[in-house]
Short mmCIF file of C-alpha atoms in Angstrom, two decimals:
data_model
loop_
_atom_site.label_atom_id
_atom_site.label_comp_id
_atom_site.label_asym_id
_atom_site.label_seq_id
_atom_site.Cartn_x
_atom_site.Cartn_y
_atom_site.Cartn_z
CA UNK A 8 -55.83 -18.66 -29.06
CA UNK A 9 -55.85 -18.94 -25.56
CA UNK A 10 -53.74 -22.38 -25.12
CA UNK A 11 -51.18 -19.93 -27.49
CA UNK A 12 -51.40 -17.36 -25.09
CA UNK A 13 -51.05 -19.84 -22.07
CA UNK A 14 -47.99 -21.22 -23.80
CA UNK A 15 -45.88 -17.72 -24.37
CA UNK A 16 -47.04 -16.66 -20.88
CA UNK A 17 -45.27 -19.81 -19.15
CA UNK A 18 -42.76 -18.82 -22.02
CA UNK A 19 -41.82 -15.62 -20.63
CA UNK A 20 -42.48 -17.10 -16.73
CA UNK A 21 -39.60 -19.26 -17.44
CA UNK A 22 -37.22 -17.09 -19.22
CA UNK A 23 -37.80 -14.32 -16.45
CA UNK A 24 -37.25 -17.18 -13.96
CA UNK A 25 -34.12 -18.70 -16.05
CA UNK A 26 -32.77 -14.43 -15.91
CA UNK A 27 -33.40 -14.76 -12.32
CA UNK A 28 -31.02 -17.73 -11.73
CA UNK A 29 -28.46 -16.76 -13.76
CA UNK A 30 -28.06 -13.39 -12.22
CA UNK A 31 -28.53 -14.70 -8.47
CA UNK A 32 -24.99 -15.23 -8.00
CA UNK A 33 -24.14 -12.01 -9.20
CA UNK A 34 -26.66 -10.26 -6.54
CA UNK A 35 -25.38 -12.35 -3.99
CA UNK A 36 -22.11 -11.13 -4.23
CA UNK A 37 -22.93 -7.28 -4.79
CA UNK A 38 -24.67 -7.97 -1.61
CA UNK A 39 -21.75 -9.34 0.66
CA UNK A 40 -19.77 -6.58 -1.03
CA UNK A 41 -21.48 -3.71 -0.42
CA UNK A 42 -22.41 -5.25 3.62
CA UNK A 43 -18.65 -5.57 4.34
CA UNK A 44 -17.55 -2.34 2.82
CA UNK A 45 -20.96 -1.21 5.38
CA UNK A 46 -19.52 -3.24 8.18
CA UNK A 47 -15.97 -1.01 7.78
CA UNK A 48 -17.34 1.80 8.11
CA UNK A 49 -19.58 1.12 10.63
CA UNK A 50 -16.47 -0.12 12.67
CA UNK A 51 -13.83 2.28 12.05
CA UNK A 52 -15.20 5.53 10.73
CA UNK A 53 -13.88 8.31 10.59
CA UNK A 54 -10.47 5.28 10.29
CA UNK A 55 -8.29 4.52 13.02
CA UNK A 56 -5.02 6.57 13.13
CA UNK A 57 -1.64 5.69 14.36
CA UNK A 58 1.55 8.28 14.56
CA UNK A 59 2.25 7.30 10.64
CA UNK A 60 -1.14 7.85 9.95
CA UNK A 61 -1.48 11.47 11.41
CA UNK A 62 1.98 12.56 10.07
CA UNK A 63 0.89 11.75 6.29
CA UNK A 64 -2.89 13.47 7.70
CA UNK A 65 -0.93 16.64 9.09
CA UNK A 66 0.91 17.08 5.44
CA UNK A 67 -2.58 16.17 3.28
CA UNK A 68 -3.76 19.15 5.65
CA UNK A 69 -0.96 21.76 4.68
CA UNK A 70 -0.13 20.49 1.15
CA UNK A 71 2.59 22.66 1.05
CA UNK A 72 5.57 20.69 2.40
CA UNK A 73 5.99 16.79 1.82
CA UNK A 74 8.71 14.33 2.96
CA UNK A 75 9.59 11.04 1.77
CA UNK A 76 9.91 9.28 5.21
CA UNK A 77 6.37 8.28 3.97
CA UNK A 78 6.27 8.16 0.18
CA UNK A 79 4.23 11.48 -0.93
CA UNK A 80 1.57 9.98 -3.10
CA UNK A 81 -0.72 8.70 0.07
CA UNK A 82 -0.88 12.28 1.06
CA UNK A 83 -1.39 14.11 -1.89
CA UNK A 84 -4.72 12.07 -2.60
CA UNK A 85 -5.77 12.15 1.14
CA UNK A 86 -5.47 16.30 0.06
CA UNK A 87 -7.67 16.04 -2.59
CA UNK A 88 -10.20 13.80 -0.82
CA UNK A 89 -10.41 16.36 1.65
CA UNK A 90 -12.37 18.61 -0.71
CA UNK A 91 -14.94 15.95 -0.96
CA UNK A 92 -14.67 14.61 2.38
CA UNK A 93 -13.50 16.79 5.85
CA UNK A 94 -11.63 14.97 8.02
CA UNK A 95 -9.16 11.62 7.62
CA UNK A 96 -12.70 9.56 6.09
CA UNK A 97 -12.14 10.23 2.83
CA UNK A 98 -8.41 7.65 2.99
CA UNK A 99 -11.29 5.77 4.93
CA UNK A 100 -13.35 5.52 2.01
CA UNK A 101 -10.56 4.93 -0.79
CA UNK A 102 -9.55 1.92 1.10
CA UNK A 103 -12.96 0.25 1.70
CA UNK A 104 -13.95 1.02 -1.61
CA UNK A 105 -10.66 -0.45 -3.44
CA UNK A 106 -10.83 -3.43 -1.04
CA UNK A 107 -14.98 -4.66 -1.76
CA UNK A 108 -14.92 -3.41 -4.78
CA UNK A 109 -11.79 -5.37 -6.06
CA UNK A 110 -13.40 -8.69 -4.01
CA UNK A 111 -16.54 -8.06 -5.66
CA UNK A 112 -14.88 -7.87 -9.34
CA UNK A 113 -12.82 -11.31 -8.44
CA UNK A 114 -16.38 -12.83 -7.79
CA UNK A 115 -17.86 -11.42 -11.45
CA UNK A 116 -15.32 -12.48 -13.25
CA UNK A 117 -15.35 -15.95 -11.99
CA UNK A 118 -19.20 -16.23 -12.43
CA UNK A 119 -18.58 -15.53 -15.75
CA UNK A 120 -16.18 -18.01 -16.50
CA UNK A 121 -18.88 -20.18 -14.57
CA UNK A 122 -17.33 -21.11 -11.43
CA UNK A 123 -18.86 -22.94 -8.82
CA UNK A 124 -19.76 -20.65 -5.54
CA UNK A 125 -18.13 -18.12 -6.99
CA UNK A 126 -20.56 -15.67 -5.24
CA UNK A 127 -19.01 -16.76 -1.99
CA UNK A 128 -15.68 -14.81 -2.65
CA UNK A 129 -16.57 -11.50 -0.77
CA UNK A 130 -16.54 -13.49 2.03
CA UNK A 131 -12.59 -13.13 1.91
CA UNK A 132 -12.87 -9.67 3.22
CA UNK A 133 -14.57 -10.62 6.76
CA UNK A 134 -12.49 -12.79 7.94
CA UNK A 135 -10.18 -11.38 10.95
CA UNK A 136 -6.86 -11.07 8.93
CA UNK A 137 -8.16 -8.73 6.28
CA UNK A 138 -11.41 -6.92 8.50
CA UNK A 139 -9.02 -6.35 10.92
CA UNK A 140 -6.74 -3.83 9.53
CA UNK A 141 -9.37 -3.03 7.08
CA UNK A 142 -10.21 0.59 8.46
CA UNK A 143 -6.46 1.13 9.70
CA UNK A 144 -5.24 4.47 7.29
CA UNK A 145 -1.87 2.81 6.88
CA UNK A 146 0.41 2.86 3.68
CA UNK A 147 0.36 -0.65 4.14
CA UNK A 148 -3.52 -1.16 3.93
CA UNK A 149 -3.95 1.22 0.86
CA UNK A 150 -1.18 -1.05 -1.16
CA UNK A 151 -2.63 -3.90 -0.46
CA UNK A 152 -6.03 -3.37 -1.63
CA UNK A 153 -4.60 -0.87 -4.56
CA UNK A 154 -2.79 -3.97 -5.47
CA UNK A 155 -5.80 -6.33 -5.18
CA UNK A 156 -8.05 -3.98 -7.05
CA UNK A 157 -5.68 -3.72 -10.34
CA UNK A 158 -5.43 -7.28 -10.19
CA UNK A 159 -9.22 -7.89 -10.14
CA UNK A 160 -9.35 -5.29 -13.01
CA UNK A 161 -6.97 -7.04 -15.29
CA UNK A 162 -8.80 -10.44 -14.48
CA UNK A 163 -12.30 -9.32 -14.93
CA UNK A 164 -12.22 -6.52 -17.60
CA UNK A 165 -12.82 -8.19 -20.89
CA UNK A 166 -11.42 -5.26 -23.46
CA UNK A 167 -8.33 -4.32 -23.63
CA UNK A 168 -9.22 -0.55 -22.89
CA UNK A 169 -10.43 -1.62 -19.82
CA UNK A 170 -7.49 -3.55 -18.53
CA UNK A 171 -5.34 -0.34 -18.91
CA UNK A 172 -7.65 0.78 -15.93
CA UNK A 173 -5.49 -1.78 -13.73
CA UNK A 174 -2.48 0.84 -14.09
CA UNK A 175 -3.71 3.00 -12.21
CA UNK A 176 -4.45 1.27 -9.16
CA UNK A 177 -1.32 -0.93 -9.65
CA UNK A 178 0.89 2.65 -9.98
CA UNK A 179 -0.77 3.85 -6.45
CA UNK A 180 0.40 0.52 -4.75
CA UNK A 181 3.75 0.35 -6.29
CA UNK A 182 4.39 4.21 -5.08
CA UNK A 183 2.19 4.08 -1.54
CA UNK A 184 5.33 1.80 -0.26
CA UNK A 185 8.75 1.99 -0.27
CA UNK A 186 9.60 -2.69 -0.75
CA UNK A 187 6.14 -2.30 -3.28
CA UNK A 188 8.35 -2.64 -6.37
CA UNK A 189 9.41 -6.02 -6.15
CA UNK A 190 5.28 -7.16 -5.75
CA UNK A 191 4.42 -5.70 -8.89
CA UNK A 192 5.95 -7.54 -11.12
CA UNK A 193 4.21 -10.63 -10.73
CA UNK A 194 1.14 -8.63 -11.15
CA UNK A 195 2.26 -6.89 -13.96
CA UNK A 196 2.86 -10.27 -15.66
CA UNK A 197 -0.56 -10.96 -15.29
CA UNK A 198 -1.80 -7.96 -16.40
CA UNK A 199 0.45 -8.80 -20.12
CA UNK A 200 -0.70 -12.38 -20.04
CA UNK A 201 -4.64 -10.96 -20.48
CA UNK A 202 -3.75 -7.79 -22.43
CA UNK A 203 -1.78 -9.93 -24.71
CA UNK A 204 -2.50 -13.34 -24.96
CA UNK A 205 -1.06 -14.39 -27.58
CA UNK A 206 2.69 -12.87 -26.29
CA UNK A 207 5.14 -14.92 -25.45
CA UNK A 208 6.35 -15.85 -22.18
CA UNK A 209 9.33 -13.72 -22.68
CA UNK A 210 7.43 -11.00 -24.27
CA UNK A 211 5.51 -11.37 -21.16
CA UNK A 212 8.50 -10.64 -18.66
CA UNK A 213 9.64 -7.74 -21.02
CA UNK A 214 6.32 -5.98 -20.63
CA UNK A 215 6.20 -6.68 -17.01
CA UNK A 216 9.65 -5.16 -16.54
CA UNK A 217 9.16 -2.30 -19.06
CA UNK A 218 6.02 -1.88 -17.10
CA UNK A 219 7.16 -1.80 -13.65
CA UNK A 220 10.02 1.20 -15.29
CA UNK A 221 7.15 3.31 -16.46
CA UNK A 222 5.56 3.09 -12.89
CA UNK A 223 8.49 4.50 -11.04
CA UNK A 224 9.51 6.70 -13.74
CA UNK A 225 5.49 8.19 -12.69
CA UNK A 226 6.64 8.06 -9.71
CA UNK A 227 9.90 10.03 -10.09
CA UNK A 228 7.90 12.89 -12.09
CA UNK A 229 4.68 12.80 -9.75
CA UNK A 230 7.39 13.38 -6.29
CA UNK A 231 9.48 16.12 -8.58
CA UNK A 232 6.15 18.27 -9.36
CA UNK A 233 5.00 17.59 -5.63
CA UNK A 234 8.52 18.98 -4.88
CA UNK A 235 8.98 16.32 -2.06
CA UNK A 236 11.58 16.93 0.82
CA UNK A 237 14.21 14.25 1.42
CA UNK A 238 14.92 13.67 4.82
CA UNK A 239 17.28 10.81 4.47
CA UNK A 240 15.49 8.14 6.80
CA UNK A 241 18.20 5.59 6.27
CA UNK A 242 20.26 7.60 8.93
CA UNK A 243 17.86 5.86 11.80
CA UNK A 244 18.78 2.55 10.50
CA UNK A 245 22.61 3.46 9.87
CA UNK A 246 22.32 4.71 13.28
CA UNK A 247 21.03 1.64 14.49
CA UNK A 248 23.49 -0.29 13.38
CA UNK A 249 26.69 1.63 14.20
CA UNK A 250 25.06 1.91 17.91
CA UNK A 251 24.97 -1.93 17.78
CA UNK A 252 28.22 -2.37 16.97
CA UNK A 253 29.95 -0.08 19.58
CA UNK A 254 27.43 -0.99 22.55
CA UNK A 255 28.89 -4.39 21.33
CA UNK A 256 32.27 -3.28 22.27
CA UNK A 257 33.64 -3.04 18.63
CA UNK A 258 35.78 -0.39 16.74
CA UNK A 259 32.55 2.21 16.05
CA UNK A 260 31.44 5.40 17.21
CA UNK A 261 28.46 7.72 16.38
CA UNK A 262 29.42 10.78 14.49
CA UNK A 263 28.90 14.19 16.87
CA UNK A 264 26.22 15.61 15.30
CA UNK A 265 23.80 12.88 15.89
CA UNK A 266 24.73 12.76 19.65
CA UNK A 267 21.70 14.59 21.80
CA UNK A 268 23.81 17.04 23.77
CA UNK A 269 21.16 18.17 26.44
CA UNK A 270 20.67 17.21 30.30
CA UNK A 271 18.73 14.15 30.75
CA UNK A 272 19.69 12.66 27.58
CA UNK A 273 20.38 8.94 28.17
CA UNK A 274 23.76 7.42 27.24
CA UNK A 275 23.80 5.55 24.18
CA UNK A 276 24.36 2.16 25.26
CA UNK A 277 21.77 2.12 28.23
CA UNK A 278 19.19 2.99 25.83
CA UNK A 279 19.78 1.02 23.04
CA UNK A 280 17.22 -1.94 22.13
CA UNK A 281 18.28 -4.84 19.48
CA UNK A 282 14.71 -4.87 18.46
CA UNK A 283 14.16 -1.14 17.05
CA UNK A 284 15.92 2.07 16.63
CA UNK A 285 13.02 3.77 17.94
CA UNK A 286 14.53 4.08 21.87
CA UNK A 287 17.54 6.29 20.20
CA UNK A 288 15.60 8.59 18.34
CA UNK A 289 12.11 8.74 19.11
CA UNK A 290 10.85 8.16 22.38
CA UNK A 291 10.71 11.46 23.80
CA UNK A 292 13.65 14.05 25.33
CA UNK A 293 15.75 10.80 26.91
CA UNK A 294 16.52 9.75 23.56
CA UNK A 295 20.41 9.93 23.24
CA UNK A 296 20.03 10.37 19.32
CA UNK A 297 19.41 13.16 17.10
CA UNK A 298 18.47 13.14 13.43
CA UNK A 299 20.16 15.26 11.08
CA UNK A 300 19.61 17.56 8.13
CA UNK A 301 22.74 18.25 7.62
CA UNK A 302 24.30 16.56 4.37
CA UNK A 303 27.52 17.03 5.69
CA UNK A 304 26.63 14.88 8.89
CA UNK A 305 25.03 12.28 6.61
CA UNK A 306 28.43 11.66 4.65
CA UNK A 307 30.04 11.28 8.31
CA UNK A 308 27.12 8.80 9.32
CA UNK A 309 28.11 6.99 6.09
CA UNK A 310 31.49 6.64 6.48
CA UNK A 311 31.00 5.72 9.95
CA UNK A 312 28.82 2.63 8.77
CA UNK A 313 31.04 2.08 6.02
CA UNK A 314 33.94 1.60 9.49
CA UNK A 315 31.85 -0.48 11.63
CA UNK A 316 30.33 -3.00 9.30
CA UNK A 317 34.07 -3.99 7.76
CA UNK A 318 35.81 -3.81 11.10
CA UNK A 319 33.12 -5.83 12.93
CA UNK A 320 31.74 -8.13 10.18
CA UNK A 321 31.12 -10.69 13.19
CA UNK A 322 28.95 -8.35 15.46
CA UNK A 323 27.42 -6.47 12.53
CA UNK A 324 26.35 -9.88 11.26
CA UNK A 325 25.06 -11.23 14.80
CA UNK A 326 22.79 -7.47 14.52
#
């Protein structure tokens, strides 16, 4: 009896050390997940903030008025994540959280499919390039990990119920950012190839193209209900590029109403950088430019463009 009971003891001992093993790689990783989403708070709390950044906070704070100079969907969650968290940390939060957590899904699902080192891939996340911008509230940040997170979902979630979870996260990223689009649908592809496997590669491009239309049609309803303002941003860049073209010397000229008509204003030309449009418009009272709200100036500003780009091909080109 008691060499039986010795031999289901160091039984159990090894099954509990066998358990132990196996599930080491998983701790490992929930560790360096859970220290780096630690470490980003730590170094940016409550987030860092540029000009973008506090224009999307100021319209999270009023929720009564957005604009599409920054699509509307960053905003309308940072409102709601005000009611759990004061202040710009809750955008803080969503990001770190998306970001480790979609690093730290990559890493289960490769354990599982027994991966060498697999463990290691939270590491991803410290290294300068990524921990860098990591606490930034930017558009750009929340796509990024939005996008990384639905593609960790579709790659670790093993039932099909759960891959529709990737939508969501992949619908954020594709309407957080104007060029997102395009970036989905390689990650929409992905998403078919493990919802259906056994689709074809065509079938596979249909759904990722049928997918990517649901998305924006989301989109489209989501900015109608949030009755978003347009405020017709392309007139800084057709600005831009009609300025180029007559401080050039070519056959252009900037419609009236977009001409700052106040003392101290500088002239067009003296101001004008090939870099960025932001020394016309936004750089204080000096700025020669004015935007407009008028739809009537925006059909001038048009046909304007429409004049300098096909009687300066050359110097519009050379812009």
């Amino acid at each position: 009896a008691f060499v039986a009971c010795a031999g289901r003891l160091g039984d159990a001992r090894r099954r509990v050390l066998e358990r132990a093993r196996r599930s080491a790689p998983a701790l490992a990783s929930w560790a360096l997940a859970l220290a780096g989403f630690a470490l980003t708070l730590a170094a940016f709390y409550p987030g860092e903030l540029s000009v973008d950044s506090l224009l999307q906070y100021e319209q999270a704070i009023g929720r009564v008025t957005y604009y599409d100079h920054h699509p509307a969907i960053m905003a309308w969650v940072w409102s709601l994540l005000l009611h759990v968290v004061p202040g710009p940390a809750g955008m803080l939060y969503l990001h770190a959280a998306m970001l480790w957590g979609a690093l730290l899904l990559f890493a289960l699902g490769a354990i599982r499919r027994g991966r060498r080192h697999a463990w290691l891939l939270p590491l991803a996340g410290f290294t300068p390039m990524i921990l860098g911008i990591a606490g930034t509230i930017w558009k750009d940040v929340g796509m990024a990990a939005a996008f990384l997170l639905g593609s960790a979902i579709a790659y670790c979630a093993q039932r099909p119920l759960a891959r529709v979870a990737a939508l969501v996260p992949l619908f954020y990223a594709t309407a957080v950012r104007a060029n997102a689009p395009p970036a989905v649908l390689p990650l929409l592809w992905l998403w078919g190839r493990r919802t259906f496997p056994r689709a074809t590669p065509a079938l596979g491009v249909a759904v990722a193209v049928a997918g990517l239309a649901a998305l924006l049609a989301a989109q489209w309803g989501l900015e109608r209900a949030l009755a978003v303002r347009r405020v017709h941003f392309a007139q800084y860049i057709a600005l831009f590029d009609v300025a180029a073209v007559q401080c050039a010397g070519g056959d252009a000229r900037i419609p009236a109403p977009f001409v700052r008509d106040a003392p101290g204003a500088m002239p067009l030309c003296e101001a004008f950088d090939p870099i960025q449009v932001d020394f016309l418009l936004v750089r204080g009272a000096a700025t020669p430019l004015v935007a407009s709200d008028d739809p009537r100036a925006w059909r001038a500003l048009r046909d304007a463009w429409m004049h300098a780009v096909v009687a300066n091909p050359g110097l519009y080109l050379a812009h």
